[in-house]
mmCIF file of C-alpha atoms and ligand atoms in Angstrom:
data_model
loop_
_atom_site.group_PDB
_atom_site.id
_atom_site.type_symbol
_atom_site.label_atom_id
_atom_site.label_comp_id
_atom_site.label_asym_id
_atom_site.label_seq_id
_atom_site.Cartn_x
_atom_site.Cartn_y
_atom_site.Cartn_z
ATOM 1 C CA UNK A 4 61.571 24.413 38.658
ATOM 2 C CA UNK A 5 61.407 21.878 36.150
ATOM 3 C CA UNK A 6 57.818 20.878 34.765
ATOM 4 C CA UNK A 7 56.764 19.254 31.183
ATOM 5 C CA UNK A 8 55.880 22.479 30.229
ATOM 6 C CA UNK A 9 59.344 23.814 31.028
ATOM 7 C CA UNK A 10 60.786 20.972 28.971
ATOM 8 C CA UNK A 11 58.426 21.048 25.971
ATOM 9 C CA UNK A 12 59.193 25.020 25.546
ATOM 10 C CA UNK A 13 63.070 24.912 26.615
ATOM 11 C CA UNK A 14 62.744 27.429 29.360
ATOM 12 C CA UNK A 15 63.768 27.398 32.882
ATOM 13 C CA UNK A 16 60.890 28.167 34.754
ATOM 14 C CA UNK A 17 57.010 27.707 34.278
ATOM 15 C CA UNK A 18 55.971 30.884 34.349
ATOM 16 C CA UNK A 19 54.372 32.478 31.121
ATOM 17 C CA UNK A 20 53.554 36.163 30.426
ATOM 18 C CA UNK A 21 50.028 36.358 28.961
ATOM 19 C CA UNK A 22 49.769 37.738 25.051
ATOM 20 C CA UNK A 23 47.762 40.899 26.029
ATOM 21 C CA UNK A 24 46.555 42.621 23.454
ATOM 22 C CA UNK A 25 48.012 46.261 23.849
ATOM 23 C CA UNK A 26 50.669 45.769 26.675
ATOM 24 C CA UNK A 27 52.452 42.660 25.465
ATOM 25 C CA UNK A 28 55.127 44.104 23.227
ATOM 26 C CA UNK A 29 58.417 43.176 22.809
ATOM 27 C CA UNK A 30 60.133 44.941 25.952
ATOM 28 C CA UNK A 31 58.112 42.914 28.279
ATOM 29 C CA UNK A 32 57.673 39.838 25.854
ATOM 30 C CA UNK A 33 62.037 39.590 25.919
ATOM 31 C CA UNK A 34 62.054 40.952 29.290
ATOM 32 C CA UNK A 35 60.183 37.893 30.352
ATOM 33 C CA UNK A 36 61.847 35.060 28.202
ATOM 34 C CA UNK A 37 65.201 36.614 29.266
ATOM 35 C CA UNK A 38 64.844 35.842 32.499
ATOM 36 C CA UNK A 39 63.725 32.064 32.102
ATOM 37 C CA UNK A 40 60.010 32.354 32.033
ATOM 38 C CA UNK A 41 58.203 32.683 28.498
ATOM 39 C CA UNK A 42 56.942 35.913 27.130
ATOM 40 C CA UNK A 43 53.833 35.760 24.709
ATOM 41 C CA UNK A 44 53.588 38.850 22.125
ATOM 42 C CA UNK A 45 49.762 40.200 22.163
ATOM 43 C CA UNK A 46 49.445 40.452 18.330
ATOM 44 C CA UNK A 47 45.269 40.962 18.823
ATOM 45 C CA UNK A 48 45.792 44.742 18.735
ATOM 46 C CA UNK A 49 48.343 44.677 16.249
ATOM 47 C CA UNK A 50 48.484 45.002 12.320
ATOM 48 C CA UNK A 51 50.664 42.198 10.242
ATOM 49 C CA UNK A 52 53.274 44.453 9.879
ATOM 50 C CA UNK A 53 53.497 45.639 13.432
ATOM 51 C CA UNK A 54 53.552 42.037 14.213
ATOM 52 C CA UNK A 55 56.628 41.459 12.124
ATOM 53 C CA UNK A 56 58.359 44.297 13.435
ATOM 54 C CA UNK A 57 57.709 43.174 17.045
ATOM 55 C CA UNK A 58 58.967 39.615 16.232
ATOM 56 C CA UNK A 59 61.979 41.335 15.376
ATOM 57 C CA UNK A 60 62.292 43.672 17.755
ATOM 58 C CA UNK A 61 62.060 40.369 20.507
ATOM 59 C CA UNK A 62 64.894 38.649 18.485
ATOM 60 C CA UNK A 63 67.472 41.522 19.268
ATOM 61 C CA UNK A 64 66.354 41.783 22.523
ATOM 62 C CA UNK A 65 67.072 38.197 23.440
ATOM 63 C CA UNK A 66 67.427 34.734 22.067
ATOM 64 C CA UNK A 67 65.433 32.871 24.493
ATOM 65 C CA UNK A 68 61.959 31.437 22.923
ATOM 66 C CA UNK A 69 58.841 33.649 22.314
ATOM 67 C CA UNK A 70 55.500 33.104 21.632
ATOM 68 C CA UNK A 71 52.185 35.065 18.977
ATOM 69 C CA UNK A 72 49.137 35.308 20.571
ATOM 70 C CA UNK A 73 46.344 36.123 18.699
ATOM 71 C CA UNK A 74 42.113 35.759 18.636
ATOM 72 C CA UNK A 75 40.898 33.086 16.221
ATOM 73 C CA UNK A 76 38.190 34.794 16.301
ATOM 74 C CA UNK A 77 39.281 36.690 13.267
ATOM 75 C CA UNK A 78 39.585 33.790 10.630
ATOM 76 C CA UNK A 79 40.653 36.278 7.938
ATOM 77 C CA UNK A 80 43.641 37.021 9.315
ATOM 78 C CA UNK A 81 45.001 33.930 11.040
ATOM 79 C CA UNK A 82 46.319 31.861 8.427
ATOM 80 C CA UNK A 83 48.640 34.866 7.033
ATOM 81 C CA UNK A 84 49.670 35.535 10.955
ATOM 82 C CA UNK A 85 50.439 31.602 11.020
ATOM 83 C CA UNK A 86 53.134 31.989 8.412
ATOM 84 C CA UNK A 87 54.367 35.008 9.565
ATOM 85 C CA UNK A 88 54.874 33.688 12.817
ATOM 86 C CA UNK A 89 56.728 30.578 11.470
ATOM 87 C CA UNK A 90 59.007 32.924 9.889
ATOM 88 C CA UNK A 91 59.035 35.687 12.445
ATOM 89 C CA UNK A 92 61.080 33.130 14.642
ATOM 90 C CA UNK A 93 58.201 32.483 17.602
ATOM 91 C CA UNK A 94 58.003 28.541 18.987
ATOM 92 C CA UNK A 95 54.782 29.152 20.285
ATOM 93 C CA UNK A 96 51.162 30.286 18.849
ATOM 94 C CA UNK A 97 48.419 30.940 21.469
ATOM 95 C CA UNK A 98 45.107 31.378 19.973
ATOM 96 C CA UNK A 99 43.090 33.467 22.352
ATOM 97 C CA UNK A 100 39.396 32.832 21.099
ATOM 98 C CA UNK A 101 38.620 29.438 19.757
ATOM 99 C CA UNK A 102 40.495 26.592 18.374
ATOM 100 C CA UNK A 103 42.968 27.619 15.415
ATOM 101 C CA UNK A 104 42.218 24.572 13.715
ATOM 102 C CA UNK A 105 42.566 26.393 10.133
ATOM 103 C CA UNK A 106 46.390 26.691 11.132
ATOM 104 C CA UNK A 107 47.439 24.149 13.666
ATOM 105 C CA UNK A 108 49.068 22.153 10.285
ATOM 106 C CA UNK A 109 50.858 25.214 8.925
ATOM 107 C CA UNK A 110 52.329 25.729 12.379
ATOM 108 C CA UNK A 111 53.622 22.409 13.036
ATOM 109 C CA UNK A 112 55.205 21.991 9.819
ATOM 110 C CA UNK A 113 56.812 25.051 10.964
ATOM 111 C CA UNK A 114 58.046 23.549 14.163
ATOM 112 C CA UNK A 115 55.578 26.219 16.385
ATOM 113 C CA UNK A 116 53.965 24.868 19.032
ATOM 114 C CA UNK A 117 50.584 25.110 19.457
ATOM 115 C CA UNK A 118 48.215 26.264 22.456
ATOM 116 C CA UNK A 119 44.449 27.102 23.327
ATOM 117 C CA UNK A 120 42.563 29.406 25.490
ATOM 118 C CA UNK A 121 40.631 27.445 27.623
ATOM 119 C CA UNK A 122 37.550 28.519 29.889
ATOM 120 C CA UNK A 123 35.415 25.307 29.824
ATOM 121 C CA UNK A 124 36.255 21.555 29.739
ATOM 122 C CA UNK A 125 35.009 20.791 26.330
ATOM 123 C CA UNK A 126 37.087 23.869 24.851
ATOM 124 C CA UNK A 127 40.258 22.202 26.234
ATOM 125 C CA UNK A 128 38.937 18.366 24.815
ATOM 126 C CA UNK A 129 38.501 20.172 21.425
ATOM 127 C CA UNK A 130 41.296 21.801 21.523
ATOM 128 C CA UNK A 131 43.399 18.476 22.265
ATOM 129 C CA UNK A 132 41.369 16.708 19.811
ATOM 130 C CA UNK A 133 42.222 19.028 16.794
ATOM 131 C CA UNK A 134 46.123 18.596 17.576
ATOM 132 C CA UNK A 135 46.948 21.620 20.150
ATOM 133 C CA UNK A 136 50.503 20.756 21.755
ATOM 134 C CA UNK A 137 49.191 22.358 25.307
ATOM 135 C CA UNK A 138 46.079 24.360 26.722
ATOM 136 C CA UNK A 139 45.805 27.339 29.262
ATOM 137 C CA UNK A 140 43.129 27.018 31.661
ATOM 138 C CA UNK A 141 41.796 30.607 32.112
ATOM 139 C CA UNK A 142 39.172 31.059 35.022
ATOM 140 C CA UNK A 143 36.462 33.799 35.622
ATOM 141 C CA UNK A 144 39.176 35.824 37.540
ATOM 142 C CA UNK A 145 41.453 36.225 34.936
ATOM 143 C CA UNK A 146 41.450 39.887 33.165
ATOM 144 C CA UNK A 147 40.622 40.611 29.874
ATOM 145 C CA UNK A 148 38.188 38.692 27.624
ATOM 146 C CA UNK A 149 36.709 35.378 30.570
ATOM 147 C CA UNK A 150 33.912 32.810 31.147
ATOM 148 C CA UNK A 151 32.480 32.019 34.163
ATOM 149 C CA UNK A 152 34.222 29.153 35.670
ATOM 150 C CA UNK A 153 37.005 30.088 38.360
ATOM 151 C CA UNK A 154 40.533 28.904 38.347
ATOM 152 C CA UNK A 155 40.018 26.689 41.399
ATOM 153 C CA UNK A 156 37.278 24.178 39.804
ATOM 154 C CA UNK A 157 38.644 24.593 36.241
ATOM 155 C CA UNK A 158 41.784 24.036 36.524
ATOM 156 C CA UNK A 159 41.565 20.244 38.218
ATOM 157 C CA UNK A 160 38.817 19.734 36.029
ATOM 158 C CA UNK A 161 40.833 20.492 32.872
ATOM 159 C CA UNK A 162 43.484 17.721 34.400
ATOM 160 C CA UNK A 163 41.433 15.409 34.533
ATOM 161 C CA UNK A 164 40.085 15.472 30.854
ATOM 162 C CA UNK A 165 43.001 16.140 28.894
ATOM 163 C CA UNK A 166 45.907 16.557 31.644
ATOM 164 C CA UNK A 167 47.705 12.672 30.534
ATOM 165 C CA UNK A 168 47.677 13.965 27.075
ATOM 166 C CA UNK A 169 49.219 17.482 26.635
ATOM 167 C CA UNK A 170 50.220 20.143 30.064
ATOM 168 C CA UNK A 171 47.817 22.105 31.581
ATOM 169 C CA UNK A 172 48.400 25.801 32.508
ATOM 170 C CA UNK A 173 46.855 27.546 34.838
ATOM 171 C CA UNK A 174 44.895 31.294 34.542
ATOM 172 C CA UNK A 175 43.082 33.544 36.098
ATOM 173 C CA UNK A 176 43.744 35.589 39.385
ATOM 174 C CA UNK A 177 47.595 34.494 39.168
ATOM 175 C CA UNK A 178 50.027 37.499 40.958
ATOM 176 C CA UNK A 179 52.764 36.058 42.955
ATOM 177 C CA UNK A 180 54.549 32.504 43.665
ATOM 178 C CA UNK A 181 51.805 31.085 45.982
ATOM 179 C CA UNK A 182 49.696 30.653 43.028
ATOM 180 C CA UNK A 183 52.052 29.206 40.900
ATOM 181 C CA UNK A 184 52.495 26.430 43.747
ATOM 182 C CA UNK A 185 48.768 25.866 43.799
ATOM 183 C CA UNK A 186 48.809 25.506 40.330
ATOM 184 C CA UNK A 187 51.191 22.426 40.918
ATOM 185 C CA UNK A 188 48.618 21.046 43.534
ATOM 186 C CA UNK A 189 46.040 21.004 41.224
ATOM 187 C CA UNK A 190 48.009 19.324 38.620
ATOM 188 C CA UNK A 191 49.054 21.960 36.403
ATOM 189 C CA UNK A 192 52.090 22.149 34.542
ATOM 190 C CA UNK A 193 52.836 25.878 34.617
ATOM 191 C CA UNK A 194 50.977 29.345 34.545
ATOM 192 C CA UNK A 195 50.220 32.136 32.568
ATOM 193 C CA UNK A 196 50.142 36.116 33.959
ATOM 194 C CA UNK A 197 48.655 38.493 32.928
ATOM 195 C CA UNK A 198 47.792 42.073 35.121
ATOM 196 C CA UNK A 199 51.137 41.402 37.125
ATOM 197 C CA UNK A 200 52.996 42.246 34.452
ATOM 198 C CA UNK A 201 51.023 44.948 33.516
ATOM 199 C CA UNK A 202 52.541 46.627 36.342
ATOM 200 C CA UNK A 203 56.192 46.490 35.230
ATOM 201 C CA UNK A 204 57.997 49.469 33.821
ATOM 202 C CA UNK A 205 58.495 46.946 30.639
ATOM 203 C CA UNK A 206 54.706 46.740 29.446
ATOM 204 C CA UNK A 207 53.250 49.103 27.230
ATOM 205 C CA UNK A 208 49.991 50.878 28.586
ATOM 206 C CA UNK A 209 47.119 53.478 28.165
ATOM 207 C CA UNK A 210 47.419 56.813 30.450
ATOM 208 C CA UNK A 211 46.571 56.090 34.129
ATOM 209 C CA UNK A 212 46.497 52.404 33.387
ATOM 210 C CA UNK A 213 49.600 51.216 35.680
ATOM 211 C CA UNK A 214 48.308 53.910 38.192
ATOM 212 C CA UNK A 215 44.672 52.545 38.142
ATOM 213 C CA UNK A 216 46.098 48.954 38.584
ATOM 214 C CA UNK A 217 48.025 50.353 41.710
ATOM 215 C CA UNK A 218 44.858 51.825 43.382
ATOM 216 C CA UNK A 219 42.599 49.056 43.160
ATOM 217 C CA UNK A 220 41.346 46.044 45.173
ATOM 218 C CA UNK A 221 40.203 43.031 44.627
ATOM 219 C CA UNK A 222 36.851 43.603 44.718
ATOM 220 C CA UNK A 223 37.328 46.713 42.058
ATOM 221 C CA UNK A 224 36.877 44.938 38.438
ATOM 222 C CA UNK A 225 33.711 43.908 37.214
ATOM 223 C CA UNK A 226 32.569 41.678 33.828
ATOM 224 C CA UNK A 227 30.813 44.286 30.950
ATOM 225 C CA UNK A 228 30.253 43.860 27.597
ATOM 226 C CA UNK A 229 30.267 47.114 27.385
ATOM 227 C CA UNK A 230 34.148 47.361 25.511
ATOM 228 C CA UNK A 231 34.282 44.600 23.044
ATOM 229 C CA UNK A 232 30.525 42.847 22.745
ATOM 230 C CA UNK A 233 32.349 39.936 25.034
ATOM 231 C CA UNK A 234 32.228 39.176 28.506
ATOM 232 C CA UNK A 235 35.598 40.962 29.644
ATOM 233 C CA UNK A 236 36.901 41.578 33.199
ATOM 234 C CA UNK A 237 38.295 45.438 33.374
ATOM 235 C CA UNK A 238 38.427 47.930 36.502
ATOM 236 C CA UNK A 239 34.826 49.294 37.050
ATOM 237 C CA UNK A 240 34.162 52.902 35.688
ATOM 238 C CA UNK A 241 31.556 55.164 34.424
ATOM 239 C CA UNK A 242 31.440 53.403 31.345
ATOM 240 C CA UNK A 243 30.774 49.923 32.535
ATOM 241 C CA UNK A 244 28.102 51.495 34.944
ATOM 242 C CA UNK A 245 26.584 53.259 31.941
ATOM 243 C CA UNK A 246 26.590 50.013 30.175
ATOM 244 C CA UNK A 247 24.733 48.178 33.225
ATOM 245 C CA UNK A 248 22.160 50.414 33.070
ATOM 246 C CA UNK A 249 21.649 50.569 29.815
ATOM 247 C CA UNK A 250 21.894 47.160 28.480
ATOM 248 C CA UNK A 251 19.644 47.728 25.449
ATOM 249 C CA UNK A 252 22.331 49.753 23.528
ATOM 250 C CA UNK A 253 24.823 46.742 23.809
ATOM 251 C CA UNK A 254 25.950 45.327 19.923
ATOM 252 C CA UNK A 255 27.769 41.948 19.484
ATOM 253 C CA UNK A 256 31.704 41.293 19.365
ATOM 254 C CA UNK A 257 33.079 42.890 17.289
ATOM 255 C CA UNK A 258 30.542 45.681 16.762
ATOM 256 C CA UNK A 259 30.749 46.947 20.059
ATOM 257 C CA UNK A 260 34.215 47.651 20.089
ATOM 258 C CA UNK A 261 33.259 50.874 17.499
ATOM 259 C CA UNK A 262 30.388 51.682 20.026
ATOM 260 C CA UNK A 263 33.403 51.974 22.962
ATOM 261 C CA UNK A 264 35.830 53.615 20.704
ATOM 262 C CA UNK A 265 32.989 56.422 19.600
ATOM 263 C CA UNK A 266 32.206 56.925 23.681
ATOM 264 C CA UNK A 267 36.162 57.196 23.876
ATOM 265 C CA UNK A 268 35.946 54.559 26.222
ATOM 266 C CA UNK A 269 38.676 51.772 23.930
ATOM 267 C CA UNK A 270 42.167 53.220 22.721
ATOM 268 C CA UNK A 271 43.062 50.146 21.367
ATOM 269 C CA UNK A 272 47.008 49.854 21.117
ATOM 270 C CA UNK A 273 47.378 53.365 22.192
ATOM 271 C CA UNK A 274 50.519 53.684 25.003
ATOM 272 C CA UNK A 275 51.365 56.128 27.306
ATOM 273 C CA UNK A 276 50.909 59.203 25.191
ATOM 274 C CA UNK A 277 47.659 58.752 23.940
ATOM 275 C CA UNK A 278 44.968 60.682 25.363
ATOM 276 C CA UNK A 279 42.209 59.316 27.731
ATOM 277 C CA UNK A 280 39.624 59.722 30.155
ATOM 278 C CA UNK A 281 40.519 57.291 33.187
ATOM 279 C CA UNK A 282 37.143 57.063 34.474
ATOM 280 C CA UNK A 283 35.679 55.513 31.047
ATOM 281 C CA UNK A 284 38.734 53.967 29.659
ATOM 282 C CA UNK A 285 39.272 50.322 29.058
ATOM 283 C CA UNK A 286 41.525 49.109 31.866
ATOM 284 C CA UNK A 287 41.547 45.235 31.843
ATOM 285 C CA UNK A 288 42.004 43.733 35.250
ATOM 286 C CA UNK A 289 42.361 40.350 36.889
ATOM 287 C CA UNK A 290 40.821 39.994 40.495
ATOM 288 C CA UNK A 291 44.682 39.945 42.023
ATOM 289 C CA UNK A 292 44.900 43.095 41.244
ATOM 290 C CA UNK A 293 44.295 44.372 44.646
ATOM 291 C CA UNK A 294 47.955 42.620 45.672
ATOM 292 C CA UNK A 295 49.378 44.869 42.840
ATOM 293 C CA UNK A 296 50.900 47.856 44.991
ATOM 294 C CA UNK A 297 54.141 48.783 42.814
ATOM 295 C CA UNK A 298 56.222 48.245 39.584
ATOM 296 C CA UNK A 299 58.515 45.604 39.544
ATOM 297 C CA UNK A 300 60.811 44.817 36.690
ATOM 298 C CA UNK A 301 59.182 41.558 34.442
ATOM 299 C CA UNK A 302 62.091 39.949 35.415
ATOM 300 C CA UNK A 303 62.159 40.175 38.724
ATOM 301 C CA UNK A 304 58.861 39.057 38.900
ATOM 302 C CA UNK A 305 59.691 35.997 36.944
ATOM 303 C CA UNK A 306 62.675 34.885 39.905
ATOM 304 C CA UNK A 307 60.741 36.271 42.934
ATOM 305 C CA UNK A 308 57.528 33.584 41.778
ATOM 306 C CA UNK A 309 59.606 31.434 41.135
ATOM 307 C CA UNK A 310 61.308 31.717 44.615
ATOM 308 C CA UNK A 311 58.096 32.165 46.414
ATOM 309 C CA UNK A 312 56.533 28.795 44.694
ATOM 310 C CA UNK A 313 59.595 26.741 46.103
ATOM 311 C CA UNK A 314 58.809 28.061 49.981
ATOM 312 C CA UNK A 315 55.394 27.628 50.102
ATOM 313 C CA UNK A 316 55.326 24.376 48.644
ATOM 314 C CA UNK A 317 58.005 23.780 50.956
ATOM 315 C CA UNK A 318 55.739 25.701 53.838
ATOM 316 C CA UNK A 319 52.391 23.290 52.514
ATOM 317 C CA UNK A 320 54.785 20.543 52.970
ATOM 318 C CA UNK A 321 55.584 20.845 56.838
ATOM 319 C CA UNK A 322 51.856 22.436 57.366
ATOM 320 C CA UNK A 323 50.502 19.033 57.084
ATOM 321 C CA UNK A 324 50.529 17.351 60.375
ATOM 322 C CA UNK A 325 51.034 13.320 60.279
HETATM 323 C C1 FMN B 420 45.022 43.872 29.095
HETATM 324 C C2 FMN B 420 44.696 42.454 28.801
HETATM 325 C C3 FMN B 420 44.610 42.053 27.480
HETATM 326 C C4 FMN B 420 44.387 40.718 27.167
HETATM 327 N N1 FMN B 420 44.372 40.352 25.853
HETATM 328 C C5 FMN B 420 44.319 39.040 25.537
HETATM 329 C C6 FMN B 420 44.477 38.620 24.184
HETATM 330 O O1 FMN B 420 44.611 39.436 23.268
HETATM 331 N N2 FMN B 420 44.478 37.287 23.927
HETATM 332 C C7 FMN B 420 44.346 36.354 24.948
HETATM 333 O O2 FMN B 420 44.437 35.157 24.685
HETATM 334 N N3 FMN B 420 44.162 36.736 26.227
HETATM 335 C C8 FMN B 420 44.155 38.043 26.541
HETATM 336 N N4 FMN B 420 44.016 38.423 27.850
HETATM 337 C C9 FMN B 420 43.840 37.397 28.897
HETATM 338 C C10 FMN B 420 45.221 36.873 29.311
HETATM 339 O O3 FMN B 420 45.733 36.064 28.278
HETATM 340 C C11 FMN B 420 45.227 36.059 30.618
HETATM 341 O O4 FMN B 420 44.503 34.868 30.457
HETATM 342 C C12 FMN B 420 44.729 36.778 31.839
HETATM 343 O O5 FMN B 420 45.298 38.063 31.921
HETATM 344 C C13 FMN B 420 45.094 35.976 33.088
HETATM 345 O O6 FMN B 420 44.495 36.492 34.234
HETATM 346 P P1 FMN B 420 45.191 37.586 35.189
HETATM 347 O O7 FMN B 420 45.051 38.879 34.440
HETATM 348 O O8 FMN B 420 44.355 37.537 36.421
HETATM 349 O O9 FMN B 420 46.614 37.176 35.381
HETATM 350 C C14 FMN B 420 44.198 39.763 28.198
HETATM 351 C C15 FMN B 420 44.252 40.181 29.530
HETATM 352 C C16 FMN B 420 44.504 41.489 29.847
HETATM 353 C C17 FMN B 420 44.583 41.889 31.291
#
């Protein structure tokens, strides 16, 4: 399935893992790219070094391309990540909060490709204005940090104010290949996972996290400030409810994340081993969630949405009476 997104990153297929912070690391990341998709490393929870080592650790895993994502929301850091990434060997930077406009130059000269988190039209228009090569539309459904826009009106509306200039990819609520072909139908280029491949043996996670991802339904994740100071979608829990009800001991991003971590409520790039309590722990969840029933290999999931996305496009094809 050939798209300009597929062509501008030299992969087969148009389906991107998202760079989660703490479960996109390099087994997943190469998992992904391996088997024609692209896989995006989540460098938000990482330090520099860990960054570099994952880079490497992608590179003799596979040689297909690999992306960096990280939040530009910490300036300090970005334009040292930049040249790391240049050299760590990604073609792809995602900035996850903001435009990256401090590095976009460094990058290019580097021959990385440049993309933007989008929730709103005017965050894609600046983002296309200050030189990014692409932008991901991310809607309210999405896990992980979100507006308040859903994929279904964003997406098209994205198209239409930036879509003849640079590819559009689509965010938010994404699990299996019908979504990818309704991407197409609203214009997008390609789109970009991120709980469905939290539920692979490949990703790295917190204690109970695949588990929790397994029980849930759709209507199980809620918005709270509660974890980072920002509006992000995780699975409801004691902590969220706490945080509801008492809104008055909320602090801003990135204050709140020490707040979270004190109520042991954040184990920021912790994995398996580390110890916490399921019912307050930071669990990140996308409203698809509730089609997530089992672990599937990253790959597989690549090929099977792929697979799907041909048949019902196909299926929306021969639906249509004329
Ligand atoms: C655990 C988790 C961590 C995330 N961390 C980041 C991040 O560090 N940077 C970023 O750009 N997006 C992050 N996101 C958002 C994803 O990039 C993506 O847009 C989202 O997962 C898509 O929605 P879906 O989960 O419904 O597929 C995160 C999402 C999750 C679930």
């Amino acid at each position: 399935m050939r798209t300009r997104l597929t062509q501008m990153l030299g992969i087969e297929h148009p389906v991107m893992l998202a760079g989660m912070g703490g479960v996109s690391y390099q087994r997943v990341v190469a998992a992904v790219s391996d088997a024609g998709g692209f896989g995006t490393l989540g460098a938000a929870t990482m330090s520099s070094e860990q960054l570099d080592a994952e880079m490497r650790g992608v590179r003799e895993l596979t040689d297909k391309p690999f992306g960096v994502d990280l939040l530009a929301a910490l300036p300090e850091r970005m334009v040292g990540d930049a040249h790391k990434v240049v050299e760590g060997g990604a073609s792809l930077f995602v900035a996850g909060l903001g435009v990256p406009r401090d590095v976009i130059k460094v990058l290019h000269d580097g021959n990385v490709l440049v993309a933007s988190m989008c929730g709103k039209v005017r965050h894609a228009l600046a983002a296309v204005e200050a030189g990014c090569d692409f932008v991901i539309a991310q809607g309210t459904e999405a896990g992980g940090h979100t507006g308040t826009v859903a994929t279904m009106p964003l997406v098209p509306q994205i198209v239409d104010a930036v879509g003849e200039r640079v590819p559009v990819v689509a965010a938010g609520g994404i699990f299996d290949g019908r979504g990818l072909a309704a991407a197409i139908a609203l214009g997008a280029d390609g789109v970009w996972l991120g709980t469905r491949f939290i539920a692979t043996p490949e990703a790295r996670a917190v204690t109970g996290y695949k588990d929790a991802l397994l029980r849930a339904h759709e209507d199980d994740t809620v918005i709270s400030r509660g974890f980072t100071g920002k509006t992000l979608r995780a699975i409801r829990n004691q902590w969220t409810r706490y945080i509801e009800e008492h809104p008055e001991e909320l602090s801003k991003f990135p204050e709140q994340m020490g707040k979270a971590v004190a109520a042991n409520a954040l184990h920021l790039g912790g994995d398996e081993n580390t110890p916490v309590d399921p019912d307050k722990e930071c669990y990140p969840s996308g409203q698809g969630v509730g089609a997530i029933d089992e672990l599937i290999p990253a790959g597989e999931i690549v090929r099977r949405i792929v697979d799907e996305a041909e048949h019902a496009l196909a299926r929306a094809a021969s639906t249509v009476v004329r």
